């Protein structure tokens, strides 16, 4: 099993959502009709967007730190509707310490300059 597959396999919910990692390490969530929460405008459910953001952070941390991260807190800003398209995710480390990592995750669909949501979280990296 590749490092990329192992990082996804460690998070069953990421696999359930269908989160993917390409060869360059980019994360994305392929669109599926069952992920839609607002059928009037065809928007992804907010919980799906939130889960994708958090799972992206956890997968990235597992790959970069080789730790089994656990969420301490995670805040989401919804910026615009996530319509019926693939959701791309970019993780930016703010600080990676010995025991706690702080990261920011942005989600966009067609233009990275126009994110649909952003998340900011703290994650434990220790054994506890």
mmCIF file with all atom_site columns, C-alpha atoms in Angstrom:
data_model
loop_
_atom_site.group_PDB
_atom_site.id
_atom_site.type_symbol
_atom_site.label_atom_id
_atom_site.label_alt_id
_atom_site.label_comp_id
_atom_site.label_asym_id
_atom_site.label_entity_id
_atom_site.label_seq_id
_atom_site.pdbx_PDB_ins_code
_atom_site.Cartn_x
_atom_site.Cartn_y
_atom_site.Cartn_z
_atom_site.occupancy
_atom_site.B_iso_or_equiv
_atom_site.pdbx_formal_charge
_atom_site.auth_seq_id
_atom_site.auth_comp_id
_atom_site.auth_asym_id
_atom_site.auth_atom_id
_atom_site.pdbx_PDB_model_num
ATOM 1   C CA . UNK A 1 1   ? 0.000   0.000  0.000   1.00 0.00 ? 1   UNK A CA 1
ATOM 2   C CA . UNK A 1 2   ? 1.403   3.406  -0.967  1.00 0.00 ? 2   UNK A CA 1
ATOM 3   C CA . UNK A 1 3   ? 1.893   6.211  1.559   1.00 0.00 ? 3   UNK A CA 1
ATOM 4   C CA . UNK A 1 4   ? -0.947  8.080  -0.127  1.00 0.00 ? 4   UNK A CA 1
ATOM 5   C CA . UNK A 1 5   ? -3.322  5.116  0.133   1.00 0.00 ? 5   UNK A CA 1
ATOM 6   C CA . UNK A 1 6   ? -2.291  4.464  3.742   1.00 0.00 ? 6   UNK A CA 1
ATOM 7   C CA . UNK A 1 7   ? -3.096  8.069  4.704   1.00 0.00 ? 7   UNK A CA 1
ATOM 8   C CA . UNK A 1 8   ? -6.599  7.745  3.243   1.00 0.00 ? 8   UNK A CA 1
ATOM 9   C CA . UNK A 1 9   ? -7.150  4.247  4.656   1.00 0.00 ? 9   UNK A CA 1
ATOM 10  C CA . UNK A 1 10  ? -6.414  5.569  8.154   1.00 0.00 ? 10  UNK A CA 1
ATOM 11  C CA . UNK A 1 11  ? -9.518  7.782  7.888   1.00 0.00 ? 11  UNK A CA 1
ATOM 12  C CA . UNK A 1 12  ? -12.545 5.671  6.958   1.00 0.00 ? 12  UNK A CA 1
ATOM 13  C CA . UNK A 1 13  ? -14.756 8.765  6.730   1.00 0.00 ? 13  UNK A CA 1
ATOM 14  C CA . UNK A 1 14  ? -12.432 10.258 4.096   1.00 0.00 ? 14  UNK A CA 1
ATOM 15  C CA . UNK A 1 15  ? -12.853 7.053  2.097   1.00 0.00 ? 15  UNK A CA 1
ATOM 16  C CA . UNK A 1 16  ? -16.643 7.194  2.585   1.00 0.00 ? 16  UNK A CA 1
ATOM 17  C CA . UNK A 1 17  ? -16.714 10.760 1.250   1.00 0.00 ? 17  UNK A CA 1
ATOM 18  C CA . UNK A 1 18  ? -14.516 9.712  -1.683  1.00 0.00 ? 18  UNK A CA 1
ATOM 19  C CA . UNK A 1 19  ? -11.580 12.011 -0.909  1.00 0.00 ? 19  UNK A CA 1
ATOM 20  C CA . UNK A 1 20  ? -8.735  11.477 -3.386  1.00 0.00 ? 20  UNK A CA 1
ATOM 21  C CA . UNK A 1 21  ? -5.025  12.322 -3.613  1.00 0.00 ? 21  UNK A CA 1
ATOM 22  C CA . UNK A 1 22  ? -3.341  12.583 -7.006  1.00 0.00 ? 22  UNK A CA 1
ATOM 23  C CA . UNK A 1 23  ? 0.304   11.803 -7.813  1.00 0.00 ? 23  UNK A CA 1
ATOM 24  C CA . UNK A 1 24  ? 1.355   15.395 -7.071  1.00 0.00 ? 24  UNK A CA 1
ATOM 25  C CA . UNK A 1 25  ? -0.209  15.193 -3.581  1.00 0.00 ? 25  UNK A CA 1
ATOM 26  C CA . UNK A 1 26  ? -3.190  17.411 -4.389  1.00 0.00 ? 26  UNK A CA 1
ATOM 27  C CA . UNK A 1 27  ? -6.402  16.556 -2.523  1.00 0.00 ? 27  UNK A CA 1
ATOM 28  C CA . UNK A 1 28  ? -9.875  16.699 -4.028  1.00 0.00 ? 28  UNK A CA 1
ATOM 29  C CA . UNK A 1 29  ? -13.387 15.434 -3.480  1.00 0.00 ? 29  UNK A CA 1
ATOM 30  C CA . UNK A 1 30  ? -15.019 14.189 -6.701  1.00 0.00 ? 30  UNK A CA 1
ATOM 31  C CA . UNK A 1 31  ? -18.620 15.334 -7.077  1.00 0.00 ? 31  UNK A CA 1
ATOM 32  C CA . UNK A 1 32  ? -21.356 12.787 -6.375  1.00 0.00 ? 32  UNK A CA 1
ATOM 33  C CA . UNK A 1 33  ? -25.070 13.527 -6.490  1.00 0.00 ? 33  UNK A CA 1
ATOM 34  C CA . UNK A 1 34  ? -25.614 12.003 -3.040  1.00 0.00 ? 34  UNK A CA 1
ATOM 35  C CA . UNK A 1 35  ? -23.413 14.758 -1.537  1.00 0.00 ? 35  UNK A CA 1
ATOM 36  C CA . UNK A 1 36  ? -25.861 17.505 -2.556  1.00 0.00 ? 36  UNK A CA 1
ATOM 37  C CA . UNK A 1 37  ? -27.664 19.189 0.325   1.00 0.00 ? 37  UNK A CA 1
ATOM 38  C CA . UNK A 1 38  ? -29.613 21.900 -1.513  1.00 0.00 ? 38  UNK A CA 1
ATOM 39  C CA . UNK A 1 39  ? -31.253 20.488 -4.632  1.00 0.00 ? 39  UNK A CA 1
ATOM 40  C CA . UNK A 1 40  ? -32.734 23.857 -5.609  1.00 0.00 ? 40  UNK A CA 1
ATOM 41  C CA . UNK A 1 41  ? -29.307 25.262 -6.448  1.00 0.00 ? 41  UNK A CA 1
ATOM 42  C CA . UNK A 1 42  ? -27.370 21.974 -6.608  1.00 0.00 ? 42  UNK A CA 1
ATOM 43  C CA . UNK A 1 43  ? -25.066 22.887 -3.718  1.00 0.00 ? 43  UNK A CA 1
ATOM 44  C CA . UNK A 1 44  ? -23.021 20.396 -1.733  1.00 0.00 ? 44  UNK A CA 1
ATOM 45  C CA . UNK A 1 45  ? -24.189 19.850 1.832   1.00 0.00 ? 45  UNK A CA 1
ATOM 46  C CA . UNK A 1 46  ? -22.324 22.060 4.311   1.00 0.00 ? 46  UNK A CA 1
ATOM 47  C CA . UNK A 1 47  ? -21.438 19.032 6.401   1.00 0.00 ? 47  UNK A CA 1
ATOM 48  C CA . UNK A 1 48  ? -19.782 17.413 3.395   1.00 0.00 ? 48  UNK A CA 1
ATOM 49  C CA . UNK A 1 49  ? -17.705 20.543 2.797   1.00 0.00 ? 49  UNK A CA 1
ATOM 50  C CA . UNK A 1 50  ? -16.755 20.724 6.492   1.00 0.00 ? 50  UNK A CA 1
ATOM 51  C CA . UNK A 1 51  ? -15.843 17.034 6.621   1.00 0.00 ? 51  UNK A CA 1
ATOM 52  C CA . UNK A 1 52  ? -13.755 17.330 3.443   1.00 0.00 ? 52  UNK A CA 1
ATOM 53  C CA . UNK A 1 53  ? -11.829 20.273 4.932   1.00 0.00 ? 53  UNK A CA 1
ATOM 54  C CA . UNK A 1 54  ? -11.122 18.475 8.208   1.00 0.00 ? 54  UNK A CA 1
ATOM 55  C CA . UNK A 1 55  ? -10.273 15.153 6.544   1.00 0.00 ? 55  UNK A CA 1
ATOM 56  C CA . UNK A 1 56  ? -7.901  16.950 4.155   1.00 0.00 ? 56  UNK A CA 1
ATOM 57  C CA . UNK A 1 57  ? -6.067  18.436 7.139   1.00 0.00 ? 57  UNK A CA 1
ATOM 58  C CA . UNK A 1 58  ? -5.860  15.048 8.872   1.00 0.00 ? 58  UNK A CA 1
ATOM 59  C CA . UNK A 1 59  ? -4.638  13.248 5.744   1.00 0.00 ? 59  UNK A CA 1
ATOM 60  C CA . UNK A 1 60  ? -2.045  15.953 5.068   1.00 0.00 ? 60  UNK A CA 1
ATOM 61  C CA . UNK A 1 61  ? -0.767  15.830 8.665   1.00 0.00 ? 61  UNK A CA 1
ATOM 62  C CA . UNK A 1 62  ? -0.558  12.032 8.618   1.00 0.00 ? 62  UNK A CA 1
ATOM 63  C CA . UNK A 1 63  ? 1.495   12.166 5.413   1.00 0.00 ? 63  UNK A CA 1
ATOM 64  C CA . UNK A 1 64  ? 3.769   15.023 6.495   1.00 0.00 ? 64  UNK A CA 1
ATOM 65  C CA . UNK A 1 65  ? 4.362   14.201 10.163  1.00 0.00 ? 65  UNK A CA 1
ATOM 66  C CA . UNK A 1 66  ? 3.881   10.413 10.242  1.00 0.00 ? 66  UNK A CA 1
ATOM 67  C CA . UNK A 1 67  ? 1.818   10.999 13.388  1.00 0.00 ? 67  UNK A CA 1
ATOM 68  C CA . UNK A 1 68  ? -1.765  9.922  13.993  1.00 0.00 ? 68  UNK A CA 1
ATOM 69  C CA . UNK A 1 69  ? -3.266  13.411 14.354  1.00 0.00 ? 69  UNK A CA 1
ATOM 70  C CA . UNK A 1 70  ? -6.393  14.054 16.365  1.00 0.00 ? 70  UNK A CA 1
ATOM 71  C CA . UNK A 1 71  ? -8.595  17.110 16.104  1.00 0.00 ? 71  UNK A CA 1
ATOM 72  C CA . UNK A 1 72  ? -8.436  19.577 18.974  1.00 0.00 ? 72  UNK A CA 1
ATOM 73  C CA . UNK A 1 73  ? -10.612 22.202 17.311  1.00 0.00 ? 73  UNK A CA 1
ATOM 74  C CA . UNK A 1 74  ? -11.643 23.081 13.777  1.00 0.00 ? 74  UNK A CA 1
ATOM 75  C CA . UNK A 1 75  ? -13.437 26.211 12.540  1.00 0.00 ? 75  UNK A CA 1
ATOM 76  C CA . UNK A 1 76  ? -15.059 26.592 9.126   1.00 0.00 ? 76  UNK A CA 1
ATOM 77  C CA . UNK A 1 77  ? -15.879 29.733 7.180   1.00 0.00 ? 77  UNK A CA 1
ATOM 78  C CA . UNK A 1 78  ? -18.407 29.176 4.388   1.00 0.00 ? 78  UNK A CA 1
ATOM 79  C CA . UNK A 1 79  ? -17.645 31.763 1.720   1.00 0.00 ? 79  UNK A CA 1
ATOM 80  C CA . UNK A 1 80  ? -19.981 30.889 -1.169  1.00 0.00 ? 80  UNK A CA 1
ATOM 81  C CA . UNK A 1 81  ? -22.094 27.921 -2.272  1.00 0.00 ? 81  UNK A CA 1
ATOM 82  C CA . UNK A 1 82  ? -20.165 24.824 -3.332  1.00 0.00 ? 82  UNK A CA 1
ATOM 83  C CA . UNK A 1 83  ? -22.081 23.863 -6.462  1.00 0.00 ? 83  UNK A CA 1
ATOM 84  C CA . UNK A 1 84  ? -22.261 20.480 -8.226  1.00 0.00 ? 84  UNK A CA 1
ATOM 85  C CA . UNK A 1 85  ? -18.571 20.153 -9.134  1.00 0.00 ? 85  UNK A CA 1
ATOM 86  C CA . UNK A 1 86  ? -15.427 18.562 -7.760  1.00 0.00 ? 86  UNK A CA 1
ATOM 87  C CA . UNK A 1 87  ? -14.083 20.223 -4.615  1.00 0.00 ? 87  UNK A CA 1
ATOM 88  C CA . UNK A 1 88  ? -10.325 20.906 -4.565  1.00 0.00 ? 88  UNK A CA 1
ATOM 89  C CA . UNK A 1 89  ? -8.518  21.241 -1.233  1.00 0.00 ? 89  UNK A CA 1
ATOM 90  C CA . UNK A 1 90  ? -5.235  22.921 -0.321  1.00 0.00 ? 90  UNK A CA 1
ATOM 91  C CA . UNK A 1 91  ? -3.627  22.554 3.100   1.00 0.00 ? 91  UNK A CA 1
ATOM 92  C CA . UNK A 1 92  ? -1.264  25.233 4.393   1.00 0.00 ? 92  UNK A CA 1
ATOM 93  C CA . UNK A 1 93  ? 0.688   24.550 7.570   1.00 0.00 ? 93  UNK A CA 1
ATOM 94  C CA . UNK A 1 94  ? 0.700   27.493 9.961   1.00 0.00 ? 94  UNK A CA 1
ATOM 95  C CA . UNK A 1 95  ? 2.854   25.855 12.624  1.00 0.00 ? 95  UNK A CA 1
ATOM 96  C CA . UNK A 1 96  ? 3.901   22.260 13.160  1.00 0.00 ? 96  UNK A CA 1
ATOM 97  C CA . UNK A 1 97  ? 5.152   21.750 16.700  1.00 0.00 ? 97  UNK A CA 1
ATOM 98  C CA . UNK A 1 98  ? 6.108   18.633 18.659  1.00 0.00 ? 98  UNK A CA 1
ATOM 99  C CA . UNK A 1 99  ? 2.659   18.181 20.196  1.00 0.00 ? 99  UNK A CA 1
ATOM 100 C CA . UNK A 1 100 ? 0.289   20.456 18.245  1.00 0.00 ? 100 UNK A CA 1
ATOM 101 C CA . UNK A 1 101 ? -0.053  21.399 14.591  1.00 0.00 ? 101 UNK A CA 1
ATOM 102 C CA . UNK A 1 102 ? -2.030  24.367 13.308  1.00 0.00 ? 102 UNK A CA 1
ATOM 103 C CA . UNK A 1 103 ? -3.182  24.272 9.678   1.00 0.00 ? 103 UNK A CA 1
ATOM 104 C CA . UNK A 1 104 ? -5.451  26.144 7.284   1.00 0.00 ? 104 UNK A CA 1
ATOM 105 C CA . UNK A 1 105 ? -7.390  24.405 4.532   1.00 0.00 ? 105 UNK A CA 1
ATOM 106 C CA . UNK A 1 106 ? -9.065  26.105 1.579   1.00 0.00 ? 106 UNK A CA 1
ATOM 107 C CA . UNK A 1 107 ? -11.630 24.526 -0.732  1.00 0.00 ? 107 UNK A CA 1
ATOM 108 C CA . UNK A 1 108 ? -12.379 25.780 -4.229  1.00 0.00 ? 108 UNK A CA 1
ATOM 109 C CA . UNK A 1 109 ? -14.060 24.469 -7.346  1.00 0.00 ? 109 UNK A CA 1
ATOM 110 C CA . UNK A 1 110 ? -12.947 26.262 -10.500 1.00 0.00 ? 110 UNK A CA 1
ATOM 111 C CA . UNK A 1 111 ? -10.616 29.015 -9.287  1.00 0.00 ? 111 UNK A CA 1
ATOM 112 C CA . UNK A 1 112 ? -8.238  28.742 -6.314  1.00 0.00 ? 112 UNK A CA 1
ATOM 113 C CA . UNK A 1 113 ? -8.572  32.524 -5.941  1.00 0.00 ? 113 UNK A CA 1
ATOM 114 C CA . UNK A 1 114 ? -12.295 32.132 -5.195  1.00 0.00 ? 114 UNK A CA 1
ATOM 115 C CA . UNK A 1 115 ? -12.538 29.607 -2.361  1.00 0.00 ? 115 UNK A CA 1
ATOM 116 C CA . UNK A 1 116 ? -15.953 28.278 -1.366  1.00 0.00 ? 116 UNK A CA 1
ATOM 117 C CA . UNK A 1 117 ? -14.868 27.525 2.206   1.00 0.00 ? 117 UNK A CA 1
ATOM 118 C CA . UNK A 1 118 ? -11.879 27.702 4.509   1.00 0.00 ? 118 UNK A CA 1
ATOM 119 C CA . UNK A 1 119 ? -11.029 25.832 7.670   1.00 0.00 ? 119 UNK A CA 1
ATOM 120 C CA . UNK A 1 120 ? -8.571  26.526 10.470  1.00 0.00 ? 120 UNK A CA 1
ATOM 121 C CA . UNK A 1 121 ? -7.675  23.864 12.976  1.00 0.00 ? 121 UNK A CA 1
ATOM 122 C CA . UNK A 1 122 ? -5.414  22.667 15.734  1.00 0.00 ? 122 UNK A CA 1
ATOM 123 C CA . UNK A 1 123 ? -4.454  19.013 15.851  1.00 0.00 ? 123 UNK A CA 1
ATOM 124 C CA . UNK A 1 124 ? -2.693  16.959 18.503  1.00 0.00 ? 124 UNK A CA 1
ATOM 125 C CA . UNK A 1 125 ? 0.345   15.025 17.322  1.00 0.00 ? 125 UNK A CA 1
ATOM 126 C CA . UNK A 1 126 ? 1.363   13.291 20.529  1.00 0.00 ? 126 UNK A CA 1
ATOM 127 C CA . UNK A 1 127 ? 0.566   9.808  21.794  1.00 0.00 ? 127 UNK A CA 1
ATOM 128 C CA . UNK A 1 128 ? -2.385  10.876 23.963  1.00 0.00 ? 128 UNK A CA 1
#
